[in-house]
Amino acid sequence: MLTILFDGIAYGMLLFVLACGLAVTLGLMNFVNLAHGAFAMAGGYVTAVLMNRYGMPFLATLPLAFIVPALAGLVLERTLYRQLYARSHLDQVLFSIGLVFMAVAAVDYAMGSQQQLIQLPSWLQGRVDLFGIQVGLYRSFIIAVCGILVVALQLVLTRTRFGSRLRAAVDDPRVARGLGINVSLIFAATFAVGSGLAGLGGALGAEILGLDPTFPLKFMIYFLIVVTVGGTTSITGPFLASLILGIADVAGKYYVPSLGAFVIYTLMIVVLILRPQGLFARAR
Amino acid sequence: MTDFVRRSLVRKGRWGVAEIAFWAVAAATLFFLPERHLILNEIAIIGLFAVSLDLILGYAGIVSLGHAAFFGLGAYAAGIVAKHGWTDPLLGLAAAAVAAAFLGFVTSFLVLRGTDLTKLMVTLGVALLLGEIANQASWLTGGADGLQGITMGPVLGRFEFDIFGTTAYAYSLTVAFVLFVIARRIVVSPFGLSLRSIRDNPLRARAVGIPVNRRLVAVYTLAAAYAGVAGGLLAQTTQFVSLDVLAFHRSADIMLVLVIGGVGYLYGGLLGAIGFKVLQDILSAWTPQYWQFWIGLILVVLVLVGRERLTGSIKALRPRPKAQPAEQAQALPATTAREV
């Protein structure tokens, strides 16, 4: 029971790191970016390739799993995404679905369609018994890393100059520009960091979620649920939503495996009917 | 309804030469392209499906990422009734339409709430949920193996389905044509006009006394029935249904079809179906495994270039009916400039 709770929390934390970039672009900047999973996949593949082909240790690959998708995100934002901020949601959806199709086919072409396996270092394998709970070492590692990221992210957003500029830019780009804030630079940096975090999440999650070219399609729905259920006005909403989602998913798969993904989809639909703005959204 | 509105609706309702030519060519393919009937059949079905999406997206402005829910439900409904002895194709289509319309009616209330994003997620969620159900209820749907052993009776008791797909294509084309004519009639009716006003500005539509929610429920249900019939046609003519009919890529593909052809006028769906299928045929012959890459690229380019430009050029080709000077003077640019 507690083990399931623990696994659910780890899973939820992982989902949050994967989805928090989307929480910013979709939630704050109001851009429906279905291609977010592609950046996560990129991070996963960076780790898998570096470990399996070049024998780099797992931990050493993680910074690169952040940097490569972040750079990719930066380039794409500067060249393509930027032109679509003001367009309709339909255009954004079409554009990002197009990117997903391209990413899936390109990775399939370059890496093959088989599942990528990564070998965790031995000190992250196995479980220990802690007060009668079976605690997976890798999962505690994930909780630690993601927990630090969550706190750091929240501090950056609420306590730093950059955070307040970002919030200003999001709330009213015109006024922010008038105040001398470089809005487009802030958006680019935010998008890059979001993509990088997705990549890091992809790398951390490769072992738990699996990694193959269909990754962006398979998990797209999870990221979207996290953001829509969590509400799009804050970062804590998506965080709580990912925890709920992670625990519900793990518990559902454990206790009633025959229901499969029912639990998640139903949960989302019910929440959206009751609270179309999301579970933790402040009334606007 | 003022006299002006009535006259402009009647004018729009008239069939143009290009439209008649379009359907004449479609009918001619029955006789002149016998070796292509299988793919033409698919085009007719996809075209009908795209018209259905256009009704809600192009005319009512509802963004849906889960339109495959209705397509798939229709396919399963038609397949299941055929498997259990109801082999008459038209009865099967009726079952598909009723089942999908029912689901459309029930879920339409979910779509009324919230922003574009909420709509996207709820429609997507409904499709995914249905996909899970179809997967789990293998006693009914065959689960991951698909629904096998569908046998269809002859159409109208006379025309047997053949292996070349000729009957299938004639059947699908006829159904698509009949439903298209109805849809065309609907969008040039006052009802259709009110939908467009809702799409352009729901708040103002409500202010002038249009019952926005009731209209949206009606059109969503109608579009669901259309999609169900399209799915039913697929199940009947291929005699097989798999989980694929409910998959996400179906919803995405049909959006692409519509966008290629142009959103907001009914021929967009049909032209898009032809374009999409031909494209897919060429690409998958060229790179069998990676054709999706090029489909994705086309989508991205389409959006960046501006999809209005593409459909604008198609519309510019069509001769515009000459309006009376007096009418032109009072013509409202936003609503009258849009073609059927």
CSV table of N, CA and C in Angstrom, one decimal, chain B residues 31-89:
chain,number,residue,atom,x,y,z
B,31,PHE,N,-16.9,4.4,-63.8
B,31,PHE,CA,-16.8,3.6,-65.0
B,31,PHE,C,-15.4,3.7,-65.6
B,32,PHE,N,-14.7,4.8,-65.4
B,32,PHE,CA,-13.4,4.9,-66.1
B,32,PHE,C,-12.2,4.5,-65.3
B,33,LEU,N,-12.3,4.4,-64.0
B,33,LEU,CA,-11.2,4.0,-63.2
B,33,LEU,C,-11.4,2.7,-62.4
B,34,PRO,N,-11.8,1.6,-63.1
B,34,PRO,CA,-12.2,0.4,-62.4
B,34,PRO,C,-11.2,-0.1,-61.5
B,35,GLU,N,-9.9,0.0,-61.9
B,35,GLU,CA,-8.8,-0.6,-61.1
B,35,GLU,C,-8.5,0.2,-59.8
B,36,ARG,N,-9.1,1.4,-59.7
B,36,ARG,CA,-8.8,2.2,-58.5
B,36,ARG,C,-10.0,2.3,-57.5
B,37,HIS,N,-10.9,1.4,-57.7
B,37,HIS,CA,-12.1,1.5,-56.9
B,37,HIS,C,-11.9,1.4,-55.4
B,38,LEU,N,-10.9,0.6,-55.0
B,38,LEU,CA,-10.6,0.4,-53.6
B,38,LEU,C,-10.2,1.7,-52.9
B,39,ILE,N,-9.3,2.4,-53.6
B,39,ILE,CA,-8.8,3.6,-53.0
B,39,ILE,C,-9.8,4.7,-53.2
B,40,LEU,N,-10.6,4.7,-54.2
B,40,LEU,CA,-11.6,5.7,-54.4
B,40,LEU,C,-12.7,5.5,-53.3
B,41,ASN,N,-13.0,4.3,-53.0
B,41,ASN,CA,-13.9,4.0,-51.9
B,41,ASN,C,-13.4,4.6,-50.6
B,42,GLU,N,-12.1,4.5,-50.3
B,42,GLU,CA,-11.5,5.1,-49.1
B,42,GLU,C,-11.7,6.6,-49.2
B,43,ILE,N,-11.4,7.2,-50.4
B,43,ILE,CA,-11.5,8.6,-50.5
B,43,ILE,C,-12.9,9.1,-50.2
B,44,ALA,N,-13.9,8.4,-50.7
B,44,ALA,CA,-15.3,8.8,-50.5
B,44,ALA,C,-15.6,8.8,-49.0
B,45,ILE,N,-15.1,7.7,-48.3
B,45,ILE,CA,-15.4,7.6,-46.8
B,45,ILE,C,-14.6,8.7,-46.1
B,46,ILE,N,-13.4,8.9,-46.4
B,46,ILE,CA,-12.6,10.0,-45.7
B,46,ILE,C,-13.2,11.3,-46.0
B,47,GLY,N,-13.7,11.5,-47.2
B,47,GLY,CA,-14.3,12.8,-47.6
B,47,GLY,C,-15.5,13.0,-46.7
B,48,LEU,N,-16.4,12.0,-46.6
B,48,LEU,CA,-17.6,12.2,-45.7
B,48,LEU,C,-17.2,12.5,-44.3
B,49,PHE,N,-16.2,11.8,-43.8
B,49,PHE,CA,-15.7,12.0,-42.4
B,49,PHE,C,-15.2,13.5,-42.3
B,50,ALA,N,-14.5,13.9,-43.3
B,50,ALA,CA,-14.0,15.3,-43.2
B,50,ALA,C,-15.1,16.3,-43.3
B,51,VAL,N,-16.1,16.0,-44.1
B,51,VAL,CA,-17.3,16.9,-44.1
B,51,VAL,C,-17.9,17.0,-42.7
B,52,SER,N,-18.0,15.9,-42.1
B,52,SER,CA,-18.5,15.8,-40.7
B,52,SER,C,-17.7,16.7,-39.8
B,53,LEU,N,-16.4,16.6,-39.9
B,53,LEU,CA,-15.6,17.5,-39.0
B,53,LEU,C,-15.7,18.9,-39.3
B,54,ASP,N,-15.9,19.2,-40.6
B,54,ASP,CA,-16.0,20.6,-41.1
B,54,ASP,C,-17.3,21.2,-40.5
B,55,LEU,N,-18.3,20.4,-40.4
B,55,LEU,CA,-19.6,20.9,-39.8
B,55,LEU,C,-19.4,21.5,-38.4
B,56,ILE,N,-18.6,20.9,-37.6
B,56,ILE,CA,-18.4,21.4,-36.3
B,56,ILE,C,-17.2,22.4,-36.2
B,57,LEU,N,-16.1,22.1,-36.9
B,57,LEU,CA,-14.9,22.9,-36.9
B,57,LEU,C,-15.1,24.1,-37.8
B,58,GLY,N,-15.4,23.9,-39.0
B,58,GLY,CA,-15.4,25.0,-40.0
B,58,GLY,C,-16.7,25.9,-39.8
B,59,TYR,N,-17.8,25.3,-39.4
B,59,TYR,CA,-19.0,26.1,-39.4
B,59,TYR,C,-19.3,26.5,-37.9
B,60,ALA,N,-19.1,25.6,-36.9
B,60,ALA,CA,-19.4,26.0,-35.6
B,60,ALA,C,-18.2,26.4,-34.7
B,61,GLY,N,-17.0,26.2,-35.3
B,61,GLY,CA,-15.9,26.7,-34.5
B,61,GLY,C,-15.5,25.8,-33.3
B,62,ILE,N,-15.9,24.6,-33.3
B,62,ILE,CA,-15.5,23.7,-32.1
B,62,ILE,C,-14.3,23.0,-32.5
B,63,VAL,N,-13.2,23.2,-31.8
B,63,VAL,CA,-11.9,22.5,-32.1
B,63,VAL,C,-12.0,21.1,-31.4
B,64,SER,N,-11.9,20.0,-32.2
B,64,SER,CA,-12.0,18.7,-31.7
B,64,SER,C,-10.8,17.9,-32.1
B,65,LEU,N,-10.2,17.2,-31.1
B,65,LEU,CA,-9.1,16.4,-31.3
B,65,LEU,C,-9.5,14.9,-31.2
B,66,GLY,N,-10.8,14.7,-31.1
B,66,GLY,CA,-11.3,13.3,-30.9
B,66,GLY,C,-12.4,12.9,-31.8
B,67,HIS,N,-12.4,13.4,-33.0
B,67,HIS,CA,-13.6,13.1,-33.8
B,67,HIS,C,-13.6,11.7,-34.2
B,68,ALA,N,-12.5,11.0,-34.1
B,68,ALA,CA,-12.5,9.5,-34.4
B,68,ALA,C,-13.4,8.7,-33.5
B,69,ALA,N,-13.7,9.3,-32.4
B,69,ALA,CA,-14.6,8.6,-31.4
B,69,ALA,C,-15.9,8.2,-32.2
B,70,PHE,N,-16.5,9.1,-32.9
B,70,PHE,CA,-17.7,8.9,-33.6
B,70,PHE,C,-17.5,8.0,-34.8
B,71,PHE,N,-16.4,8.2,-35.5
B,71,PHE,CA,-16.1,7.4,-36.7
B,71,PHE,C,-15.9,5.9,-36.2
B,72,GLY,N,-15.2,5.7,-35.1
B,72,GLY,CA,-14.9,4.4,-34.6
B,72,GLY,C,-16.2,3.7,-34.1
B,73,LEU,N,-17.0,4.5,-33.4
B,73,LEU,CA,-18.2,3.9,-32.8
B,73,LEU,C,-19.1,3.5,-33.9
B,74,GLY,N,-19.2,4.3,-35.0
B,74,GLY,CA,-20.0,3.9,-36.1
B,74,GLY,C,-19.5,2.7,-36.8
B,75,ALA,N,-18.2,2.6,-36.9
B,75,ALA,CA,-17.6,1.4,-37.5
B,75,ALA,C,-17.9,0.1,-36.7
B,76,TYR,N,-17.7,0.2,-35.4
B,76,TYR,CA,-18.0,-0.9,-34.5
B,76,TYR,C,-19.5,-1.3,-34.5
B,77,ALA,N,-20.4,-0.2,-34.5
B,77,ALA,CA,-21.8,-0.5,-34.5
B,77,ALA,C,-22.2,-1.2,-35.8
B,78,ALA,N,-21.7,-0.7,-36.9
B,78,ALA,CA,-22.1,-1.4,-38.2
B,78,ALA,C,-21.5,-2.8,-38.2
B,79,GLY,N,-20.3,-2.9,-37.8
B,79,GLY,CA,-19.7,-4.3,-37.8
B,79,GLY,C,-20.4,-5.2,-36.9
B,80,ILE,N,-20.7,-4.8,-35.7
B,80,ILE,CA,-21.3,-5.7,-34.7
B,80,ILE,C,-22.7,-6.1,-35.1
B,81,VAL,N,-23.5,-5.2,-35.6
B,81,VAL,CA,-24.9,-5.6,-36.1
B,81,VAL,C,-24.8,-6.6,-37.3
B,82,ALA,N,-23.8,-6.3,-38.1
B,82,ALA,CA,-23.6,-7.3,-39.3
B,82,ALA,C,-23.2,-8.6,-38.8
B,83,LYS,N,-22.3,-8.7,-37.8
B,83,LYS,CA,-21.8,-9.9,-37.3
B,83,LYS,C,-23.0,-10.8,-36.7
B,84,HIS,N,-23.9,-10.0,-36.1
B,84,HIS,CA,-25.0,-10.7,-35.4
B,84,HIS,C,-26.2,-10.9,-36.3
B,85,GLY,N,-26.0,-10.9,-37.6
B,85,GLY,CA,-27.1,-11.3,-38.5
B,85,GLY,C,-27.9,-10.2,-39.2
B,86,TRP,N,-27.6,-8.9,-38.8
B,86,TRP,CA,-28.3,-7.8,-39.5
B,86,TRP,C,-27.5,-7.4,-40.7
B,87,THR,N,-27.5,-8.2,-41.7
B,87,THR,CA,-26.5,-8.0,-42.8
B,87,THR,C,-26.9,-6.9,-43.8
B,88,ASP,N,-28.1,-6.4,-43.7
B,88,ASP,CA,-28.5,-5.4,-44.7
B,88,ASP,C,-27.6,-4.1,-44.5
B,89,PRO,N,-26.9,-3.7,-45.5
B,89,PRO,CA,-26.0,-2.6,-45.3
B,89,PRO,C,-26.7,-1.3,-44.9
